[in-house]
Amino acid sequence: ITDVNRELAAKKAEQFDTHLYSDINEMLEDPEMDAIHNCTPNNLHQTINEQILRAGKHLFSEKPLARNSAESAQLVALAAQHPELVAVVNFNYRFNPLVLEMRSRIAAGEIGEVRLAHGAYLQDWLLYDTDYNWRLESEICGISRCVADIGSHWMDMVQFLTGGKIVEVCADTLTVFPFRKKPRRQTETFSESKDDDYELRPIDTEDWSSVLFGMDNGVRGVFYVSEISAGHGCGLKIEIDGSKASLAWNQERADELWVGERNKDNCLLKRNPNSLSPEARRFSYLAKGHPEGWNDAFRNSLANFYLAIRARRDGDAAQAEAALTRSTSLDEAHYIILLTEAIIRSAKERRWVSLK
């Protein structure tokens, strides 16, 4: 572990009984280091991800891959020069067992021809003007906040589930607070500041966005995202409507999958490993009635990353390819950034923007 906050890094290293490096360079020079997780703020992603790849280490990057598409394109090109390395970006919602079950059922044609996709991702952690985090600063997070931070998850999911790509968008955005009160002392994400010692900071990133979209497979849809919707902690919801049936999943009720039909009663499936598809069952570890949720999906994302590394090491090409197909590749993460930039441009110019 290494961090610019040396005191915090030392505490974490002691807590987890792991090695403490003085900086990223010392970590990269360690011949026993096989893989590195980049969990830094957005503005450091491109530089550190590049260092990791050039050092010949496997890469597990938090999203976004980089702060903008110019930076992420460079990383995609660099990774292509190192096909021996496993390089993925952590979009962890892919790895909820019932999301994998949705994907399997859609691919098997159980809902018929996919026609529509819709949903939302709502949070309330920036509801007040006293709520503050580095993600509010465009020089760190990039030109987008809400869309890039949580809308990216929704876009990744709809493409993962349907097998298509969003190719056109028409968006609106809203920034509620043109200024926010930044505490002079550091605060943690999702924590409420009660410090009266603050400075007013101008805000140029969005609190909310709604997006109409079209996909290259003919699917049409809409989603909206917000970080100022009271009562919502991590409200990611997605529904896929087909010619035979619909499937819907709610992250805050992650162990349930809603199935809607016209001529039969709708049903709410509870996660049961014994009745899941093989792909979903692989990442479902607990018996029915024992809830699995956000932290389990995150663990599954990491486990799949190391599964790909082991498969590569052992010469199991099929296993490695299956694992890499589940994870978000650098190409896919780069495309999410392109979509985010298109959404911001659409809202600014008040028009449809095409990525075809």
CSV table of C-alpha atoms in Angstrom, one decimal:
chain,number,residue,atom,x,y,z
A,1,ILE,CA,0.0,0.0,0.0
A,2,THR,CA,1.1,3.6,-0.7
A,3,ASP,CA,-0.7,6.9,-0.3
A,4,VAL,CA,0.2,10.6,-0.3
A,5,ASN,CA,-1.2,10.6,3.2
A,6,ARG,CA,1.7,8.8,4.9
A,7,GLU,CA,0.0,8.6,8.3
A,8,LEU,CA,-3.2,7.0,6.8
A,9,ALA,CA,-1.1,4.6,4.7
A,10,ALA,CA,0.9,3.5,7.7
A,11,LYS,CA,-2.3,2.8,9.7
A,12,LYS,CA,-3.8,0.8,6.8
A,13,ALA,CA,-0.6,-1.2,6.3
A,14,GLU,CA,-0.6,-2.1,10.0
A,15,GLN,CA,-4.3,-2.9,10.0
A,16,PHE,CA,-4.0,-5.3,7.1
A,17,ASP,CA,-0.5,-6.5,7.9
A,18,THR,CA,0.8,-5.5,4.4
A,19,HIS,CA,3.9,-3.8,3.1
A,20,LEU,CA,4.1,0.0,3.2
A,21,TYR,CA,5.8,1.6,0.2
A,22,SER,CA,7.2,5.1,0.3
A,23,ASP,CA,5.7,6.0,-3.1
A,24,ILE,CA,4.4,4.5,-6.3
A,25,ASN,CA,7.9,4.3,-7.8
A,26,GLU,CA,9.1,2.0,-5.0
A,27,MET,CA,6.0,-0.1,-5.5
A,28,LEU,CA,6.6,-0.4,-9.2
A,29,GLU,CA,10.3,-1.4,-8.7
A,30,ASP,CA,9.3,-4.4,-6.4
A,31,PRO,CA,9.9,-7.6,-8.5
A,32,GLU,CA,7.4,-9.5,-6.3
A,33,MET,CA,4.6,-7.1,-7.2
A,34,ASP,CA,2.4,-8.7,-9.9
A,35,ALA,CA,-0.7,-6.5,-9.9
A,36,ILE,CA,-1.6,-3.0,-8.7
A,37,HIS,CA,-4.9,-1.4,-7.8
A,38,ASN,CA,-5.1,2.3,-8.6
A,39,CYS,CA,-7.6,3.9,-6.2
A,40,THR,CA,-6.4,7.5,-6.5
A,41,PRO,CA,-8.4,10.5,-7.4
A,42,ASN,CA,-9.4,10.9,-11.1
A,43,ASN,CA,-6.6,13.4,-12.1
A,44,LEU,CA,-4.0,10.8,-11.2
A,45,HIS,CA,-5.5,7.9,-13.0
A,46,GLN,CA,-3.8,8.4,-16.4
A,47,THR,CA,-0.3,9.0,-15.1
A,48,ILE,CA,-0.3,6.1,-12.6
A,49,ASN,CA,-2.1,3.7,-14.9
A,50,GLU,CA,0.5,4.4,-17.5
A,51,GLN,CA,3.3,3.8,-15.0
A,52,ILE,CA,1.8,0.5,-14.0
A,53,LEU,CA,1.5,-0.8,-17.6
A,54,ARG,CA,5.0,0.4,-18.5
A,55,ALA,CA,6.3,-1.4,-15.5
A,56,GLY,CA,4.8,-4.7,-16.7
A,57,LYS,CA,2.2,-5.0,-13.9
A,58,HIS,CA,-1.4,-6.1,-14.2
A,59,LEU,CA,-3.8,-3.2,-13.7
A,60,PHE,CA,-7.0,-2.9,-11.7
A,61,SER,CA,-8.0,0.7,-12.0
A,62,GLU,CA,-10.9,2.4,-10.4
A,63,LYS,CA,-13.1,4.3,-12.8
A,64,PRO,CA,-12.8,6.5,-14.7
A,65,LEU,CA,-9.9,5.1,-16.7
A,66,ALA,CA,-8.6,8.7,-17.0
A,67,ARG,CA,-9.9,12.2,-16.6
A,68,ASN,CA,-10.8,12.7,-20.3
A,69,SER,CA,-10.9,10.7,-23.6
A,70,ALA,CA,-7.6,12.0,-24.8
A,71,GLU,CA,-5.9,10.5,-21.8
A,72,SER,CA,-7.9,7.3,-21.9
A,73,ALA,CA,-7.1,6.8,-25.6
A,74,GLN,CA,-3.4,6.9,-24.8
A,75,LEU,CA,-3.9,4.1,-22.2
A,76,VAL,CA,-5.9,2.0,-24.6
A,77,ALA,CA,-3.1,2.2,-27.1
A,78,LEU,CA,-0.4,1.4,-24.5
A,79,ALA,CA,-2.3,-1.6,-23.2
A,80,ALA,CA,-2.6,-2.9,-26.8
A,81,GLN,CA,1.2,-3.0,-26.8
A,82,HIS,CA,1.2,-5.3,-23.7
A,83,PRO,CA,-1.3,-8.1,-24.4
A,84,GLU,CA,0.3,-10.2,-21.8
A,85,LEU,CA,-1.1,-7.9,-19.1
A,86,VAL,CA,-4.5,-8.1,-17.6
A,87,ALA,CA,-5.9,-4.5,-17.5
A,88,VAL,CA,-9.4,-3.8,-16.3
A,89,VAL,CA,-11.5,-1.0,-14.8
A,90,ASN,CA,-13.7,-1.6,-11.8
A,91,PHE,CA,-17.4,-1.3,-12.7
A,92,ASN,CA,-18.4,-3.6,-9.9
A,93,TYR,CA,-22.2,-3.7,-10.4
A,94,ARG,CA,-21.6,-6.1,-13.3
A,95,PHE,CA,-20.7,-8.7,-10.7
A,96,ASN,CA,-23.9,-8.8,-8.7
A,97,PRO,CA,-25.2,-12.4,-9.2
A,98,LEU,CA,-28.6,-11.2,-10.3
A,99,VAL,CA,-27.1,-8.8,-12.8
A,100,LEU,CA,-25.2,-11.7,-14.3
A,101,GLU,CA,-28.5,-13.6,-14.2
A,102,MET,CA,-30.2,-10.8,-16.1
A,103,ARG,CA,-27.5,-10.9,-18.7
A,104,SER,CA,-27.7,-14.7,-19.1
A,105,ARG,CA,-31.5,-14.6,-19.5
A,106,ILE,CA,-31.4,-11.7,-22.1
A,107,ALA,CA,-28.7,-13.5,-24.1
A,108,ALA,CA,-30.7,-16.7,-24.0
A,109,GLY,CA,-33.7,-14.9,-25.5
A,110,GLU,CA,-36.0,-15.3,-22.5
A,111,ILE,CA,-37.4,-11.8,-22.8
A,112,GLY,CA,-37.5,-11.9,-26.6
A,113,GLU,CA,-36.3,-9.0,-28.7
A,114,VAL,CA,-34.8,-6.3,-26.5
A,115,ARG,CA,-36.6,-3.0,-27.2
A,116,LEU,CA,-36.3,-0.6,-24.3
A,117,ALA,CA,-33.9,0.2,-21.4
A,118,HIS,CA,-34.6,2.7,-18.6
A,119,GLY,CA,-33.6,3.5,-15.1
A,120,ALA,CA,-31.8,5.8,-12.7
A,121,TYR,CA,-29.0,6.1,-10.2
A,122,LEU,CA,-30.0,8.4,-7.3
A,123,GLN,CA,-27.9,9.5,-4.3
A,124,ASP,CA,-28.3,12.3,-1.7
A,125,TRP,CA,-24.7,12.7,-0.4
A,126,LEU,CA,-24.4,16.2,-2.0
A,127,LEU,CA,-27.9,17.4,-1.0
A,128,TYR,CA,-26.6,20.4,1.0
A,129,ASP,CA,-24.3,23.2,0.1
A,130,THR,CA,-22.1,22.2,3.0
A,131,ASP,CA,-21.5,18.8,1.5
A,132,TYR,CA,-18.1,18.8,-0.1
A,133,ASN,CA,-15.6,16.3,-1.7
A,134,TRP,CA,-12.8,16.5,-4.2
A,135,ARG,CA,-15.2,15.1,-6.8
A,136,LEU,CA,-16.8,18.5,-6.9
A,137,GLU,CA,-13.6,20.1,-8.3
A,138,SER,CA,-13.4,19.8,-12.1
A,139,GLU,CA,-9.6,20.2,-12.1
A,140,ILE,CA,-9.6,16.8,-10.3
A,141,CYS,CA,-12.7,15.0,-11.5
A,142,GLY,CA,-12.9,16.3,-15.1
A,143,ILE,CA,-15.7,18.2,-16.9
A,144,SER,CA,-18.4,15.9,-15.4
A,145,ARG,CA,-19.2,14.8,-11.9
A,146,CYS,CA,-22.6,13.2,-11.6
A,147,VAL,CA,-22.7,11.5,-15.0
A,148,ALA,CA,-19.0,10.5,-14.8
A,149,ASP,CA,-19.3,9.3,-11.2
A,150,ILE,CA,-22.5,7.4,-11.1
A,151,GLY,CA,-24.0,7.7,-14.6
A,152,SER,CA,-21.0,5.8,-15.9
A,153,HIS,CA,-22.1,2.8,-13.9
A,154,TRP,CA,-25.5,2.9,-15.4
A,155,MET,CA,-24.2,3.2,-19.0
A,156,ASP,CA,-21.8,0.3,-18.4
A,157,MET,CA,-24.6,-1.9,-17.1
A,158,VAL,CA,-27.0,-1.3,-20.0
A,159,GLN,CA,-24.3,-2.1,-22.5
A,160,PHE,CA,-23.1,-5.1,-20.5
A,161,LEU,CA,-26.7,-6.5,-20.2
A,162,THR,CA,-27.9,-5.9,-23.8
A,163,GLY,CA,-24.6,-6.4,-25.7
A,164,GLY,CA,-25.1,-3.1,-27.5
A,165,LYS,CA,-23.4,0.3,-27.5
A,166,ILE,CA,-25.0,3.6,-26.9
A,167,VAL,CA,-24.4,5.6,-30.0
A,168,GLU,CA,-26.5,8.8,-29.6
A,169,VAL,CA,-27.5,10.9,-26.6
A,170,CYS,CA,-29.7,13.9,-25.9
A,171,ALA,CA,-29.1,15.2,-22.4
A,172,ASP,CA,-30.0,17.9,-19.8
A,173,THR,CA,-27.9,18.8,-16.7
A,174,LEU,CA,-28.5,20.9,-13.6
A,175,THR,CA,-26.1,22.4,-11.1
A,176,VAL,CA,-28.1,23.4,-8.0
A,177,PHE,CA,-25.4,25.1,-6.1
A,178,PRO,CA,-23.1,27.5,-8.1
A,179,PHE,CA,-21.1,27.8,-4.9
A,180,ARG,CA,-20.4,25.3,-2.1
A,181,LYS,CA,-18.9,25.6,1.3
A,182,LYS,CA,-15.5,23.7,1.3
A,183,PRO,CA,-14.3,22.9,4.8
A,184,ARG,CA,-10.8,23.9,5.5
A,185,ARG,CA,-10.3,20.5,7.2
A,186,GLN,CA,-10.5,17.3,5.1
A,187,THR,CA,-13.8,15.3,5.1
A,188,GLU,CA,-14.6,11.8,4.0
A,189,THR,CA,-16.9,10.8,1.1
A,190,PHE,CA,-20.6,10.5,2.1
A,191,SER,CA,-19.9,12.3,5.4
A,192,GLU,CA,-21.7,15.5,6.4
A,193,SER,CA,-19.6,18.6,7.3
A,194,LYS,CA,-20.5,20.5,10.4
A,195,ASP,CA,-17.4,22.7,10.3
A,196,ASP,CA,-18.1,26.5,10.3
A,197,ASP,CA,-14.6,27.1,9.0
A,198,TYR,CA,-15.0,27.0,5.3
A,199,GLU,CA,-14.3,28.8,2.0
A,200,LEU,CA,-16.8,29.3,-0.8
A,201,ARG,CA,-15.8,27.4,-3.9
A,202,PRO,CA,-17.4,27.9,-7.4
A,203,ILE,CA,-19.0,24.7,-8.8
A,204,ASP,CA,-18.9,23.9,-12.5
A,205,THR,CA,-20.0,20.3,-12.5
A,206,GLU,CA,-23.5,18.9,-12.6
A,207,ASP,CA,-25.6,17.7,-9.7
A,208,TRP,CA,-28.2,16.0,-11.9
A,209,SER,CA,-28.7,14.8,-15.5
A,210,SER,CA,-31.3,13.1,-17.6
A,211,VAL,CA,-30.3,11.3,-20.8
A,212,LEU,CA,-32.3,10.0,-23.8
A,213,PHE,CA,-30.2,7.5,-25.8
A,214,GLY,CA,-30.2,5.1,-28.7
A,215,MET,CA,-28.1,2.0,-29.1
A,216,ASP,CA,-26.5,0.3,-32.1
A,217,ASN,CA,-28.7,-2.7,-31.6
A,218,GLY,CA,-31.9,-0.7,-32.0
A,219,VAL,CA,-32.7,-0.4,-28.3
A,220,ARG,CA,-34.0,3.0,-27.2
A,221,GLY,CA,-33.9,4.3,-23.6
A,222,VAL,CA,-33.7,6.9,-20.9
A,223,PHE,CA,-32.0,7.3,-17.6
A,224,TYR,CA,-31.4,10.0,-15.0
A,225,VAL,CA,-28.8,10.4,-12.3
A,226,SER,CA,-28.7,12.6,-9.2
A,227,GLU,CA,-26.5,13.3,-6.2
A,228,ILE,CA,-29.1,15.6,-4.6
A,229,SER,CA,-32.2,13.3,-4.2
A,230,ALA,CA,-33.0,13.1,-0.5
A,231,GLY,CA,-33.5,9.6,0.9
A,232,HIS,CA,-31.5,7.8,-1.8
A,233,GLY,CA,-28.2,6.3,-0.7
A,234,CYS,CA,-27.2,4.2,-3.6
A,235,GLY,CA,-30.3,3.9,-5.7
A,236,LEU,CA,-29.2,2.3,-9.0
A,237,LYS,CA,-32.2,0.8,-10.8
A,238,ILE,CA,-32.3,-0.6,-14.3
A,239,GLU,CA,-35.1,-2.3,-16.4
A,240,ILE,CA,-34.7,-4.0,-19.7
A,241,ASP,CA,-38.0,-4.5,-21.7
A,242,GLY,CA,-38.3,-7.2,-24.4
A,243,SER,CA,-41.0,-8.4,-26.7
A,244,LYS,CA,-41.9,-11.3,-24.3
A,245,ALA,CA,-41.0,-10.0,-20.9
A,246,SER,CA,-39.2,-7.4,-18.8
A,247,LEU,CA,-36.4,-7.7,-16.2
A,248,ALA,CA,-35.6,-5.1,-13.5
A,249,TRP,CA,-33.0,-4.9,-10.8
A,250,ASN,CA,-32.5,-2.5,-7.9
A,251,GLN,CA,-29.1,-2.3,-6.3
A,252,GLU,CA,-30.6,-1.5,-2.9
A,253,ARG,CA,-32.5,-4.8,-3.1
A,254,ALA,CA,-29.6,-6.6,-4.8
A,255,ASP,CA,-30.9,-10.1,-3.9
A,256,GLU,CA,-34.1,-9.7,-6.0
A,257,LEU,CA,-34.8,-9.8,-9.7
A,258,TRP,CA,-38.2,-8.6,-11.0
A,259,VAL,CA,-39.7,-10.5,-13.9
A,260,GLY,CA,-42.7,-8.8,-15.7
A,261,GLU,CA,-45.0,-10.5,-18.2
A,262,ARG,CA,-48.3,-9.6,-19.8
A,263,ASN,CA,-50.2,-12.8,-19.6
A,264,LYS,CA,-48.7,-14.2,-16.4
A,265,ASP,CA,-48.3,-12.9,-12.9
A,266,ASN,CA,-45.3,-10.8,-12.4
A,267,CYS,CA,-42.8,-12.4,-10.0
A,268,LEU,CA,-39.9,-11.3,-7.7
A,269,LEU,CA,-37.1,-13.9,-7.8
A,270,LYS,CA,-35.0,-14.2,-4.8
A,271,ARG,CA,-31.4,-15.1,-5.3
A,272,ASN,CA,-31.0,-18.9,-5.0
A,273,PRO,CA,-27.7,-20.4,-6.3
A,274,ASN,CA,-29.5,-23.7,-7.1
A,275,SER,CA,-31.7,-22.0,-9.7
A,276,LEU,CA,-29.2,-19.5,-11.2
A,277,SER,CA,-27.5,-19.8,-14.6
A,278,PRO,CA,-24.0,-21.2,-14.4
A,279,GLU,CA,-22.5,-17.7,-15.0
A,280,ALA,CA,-24.4,-16.2,-12.1
A,281,ARG,CA,-24.0,-19.2,-9.8
A,282,ARG,CA,-20.2,-18.9,-10.2
A,283,PHE,CA,-20.3,-15.6,-8.3
A,284,SER,CA,-23.0,-16.5,-5.7
A,285,TYR,CA,-21.4,-17.8,-2.6
A,286,LEU,CA,-24.1,-17.8,0.1
A,287,ALA,CA,-27.1,-20.0,0.4
A,288,LYS,CA,-30.6,-18.6,-0.3
A,289,GLY,CA,-31.9,-16.3,2.4
A,290,HIS,CA,-28.4,-15.0,3.2
A,291,PRO,CA,-28.3,-11.6,1.4
A,292,GLU,CA,-25.4,-10.7,-0.9
A,293,GLY,CA,-25.0,-7.1,-2.0
A,294,TRP,CA,-22.6,-4.2,-2.8
A,295,ASN,CA,-19.5,-5.5,-1.0
A,296,ASP,CA,-20.0,-8.9,-2.5
A,297,ALA,CA,-20.1,-7.5,-6.0
A,298,PHE,CA,-16.9,-5.6,-5.4
A,299,ARG,CA,-15.2,-8.7,-4.1
A,300,ASN,CA,-16.4,-10.6,-7.2
A,301,SER,CA,-14.9,-7.9,-9.4
A,302,LEU,CA,-11.6,-8.4,-7.7
A,303,ALA,CA,-11.8,-12.2,-7.8
A,304,ASN,CA,-12.5,-12.2,-11.5
A,305,PHE,CA,-9.5,-10.0,-12.1
A,306,TYR,CA,-7.2,-12.5,-10.3
A,307,LEU,CA,-9.0,-15.3,-12.1
A,308,ALA,CA,-7.9,-13.8,-15.4
A,309,ILE,CA,-4.3,-13.4,-14.2
A,310,ARG,CA,-4.2,-17.0,-13.0
A,311,ALA,CA,-5.7,-18.4,-16.2
A,312,ARG,CA,-3.2,-16.4,-18.3
A,313,ARG,CA,-0.3,-17.8,-16.1
A,314,ASP,CA,-1.6,-21.3,-16.4
A,315,GLY,CA,-2.2,-21.1,-20.1
A,316,ASP,CA,-5.9,-21.5,-19.9
A,317,ALA,CA,-6.9,-19.2,-22.8
A,318,ALA,CA,-10.6,-20.0,-22.6
A,319,GLN,CA,-10.9,-19.3,-18.9
A,320,ALA,CA,-8.9,-16.1,-19.3
A,321,GLU,CA,-11.1,-14.9,-22.1
A,322,ALA,CA,-14.3,-15.7,-20.1
A,323,ALA,CA,-13.0,-13.7,-17.2
A,324,LEU,CA,-11.9,-10.7,-19.3
A,325,THR,CA,-15.3,-10.6,-21.0
A,326,ARG,CA,-17.0,-10.2,-17.6
A,327,SER,CA,-14.8,-7.3,-16.6
A,328,THR,CA,-14.8,-3.8,-18.1
A,329,SER,CA,-11.9,-3.6,-20.6
A,330,LEU,CA,-9.9,-0.4,-21.1
A,331,ASP,CA,-11.6,0.0,-24.5
A,332,GLU,CA,-15.0,-0.2,-22.9
A,333,ALA,CA,-13.9,2.2,-20.1
A,334,HIS,CA,-12.6,4.6,-22.8
A,335,TYR,CA,-15.9,4.5,-24.6
A,336,ILE,CA,-17.8,5.3,-21.3
A,337,ILE,CA,-15.6,8.5,-21.1
A,338,LEU,CA,-16.5,9.3,-24.7
A,339,LEU,CA,-20.2,8.9,-23.8
A,340,THR,CA,-19.8,11.1,-20.8
A,341,GLU,CA,-18.2,13.9,-22.8
A,342,ALA,CA,-21.0,13.5,-25.4
A,343,ILE,CA,-23.7,13.9,-22.7
A,344,ILE,CA,-22.0,17.1,-21.4
A,345,ARG,CA,-21.7,18.5,-24.9
A,346,SER,CA,-25.4,17.6,-25.7
A,347,ALA,CA,-26.6,19.4,-22.6
A,348,LYS,CA,-24.5,22.4,-23.3
A,349,GLU,CA,-25.5,22.7,-27.0
A,350,ARG,CA,-29.1,21.6,-26.4
A,351,ARG,CA,-29.1,18.9,-29.2
A,352,TRP,CA,-28.6,15.2,-29.9
A,353,VAL,CA,-25.0,14.1,-30.2
A,354,SER,CA,-24.0,11.1,-32.2
A,355,LEU,CA,-21.0,8.8,-31.6
A,356,LYS,CA,-21.5,6.7,-34.7
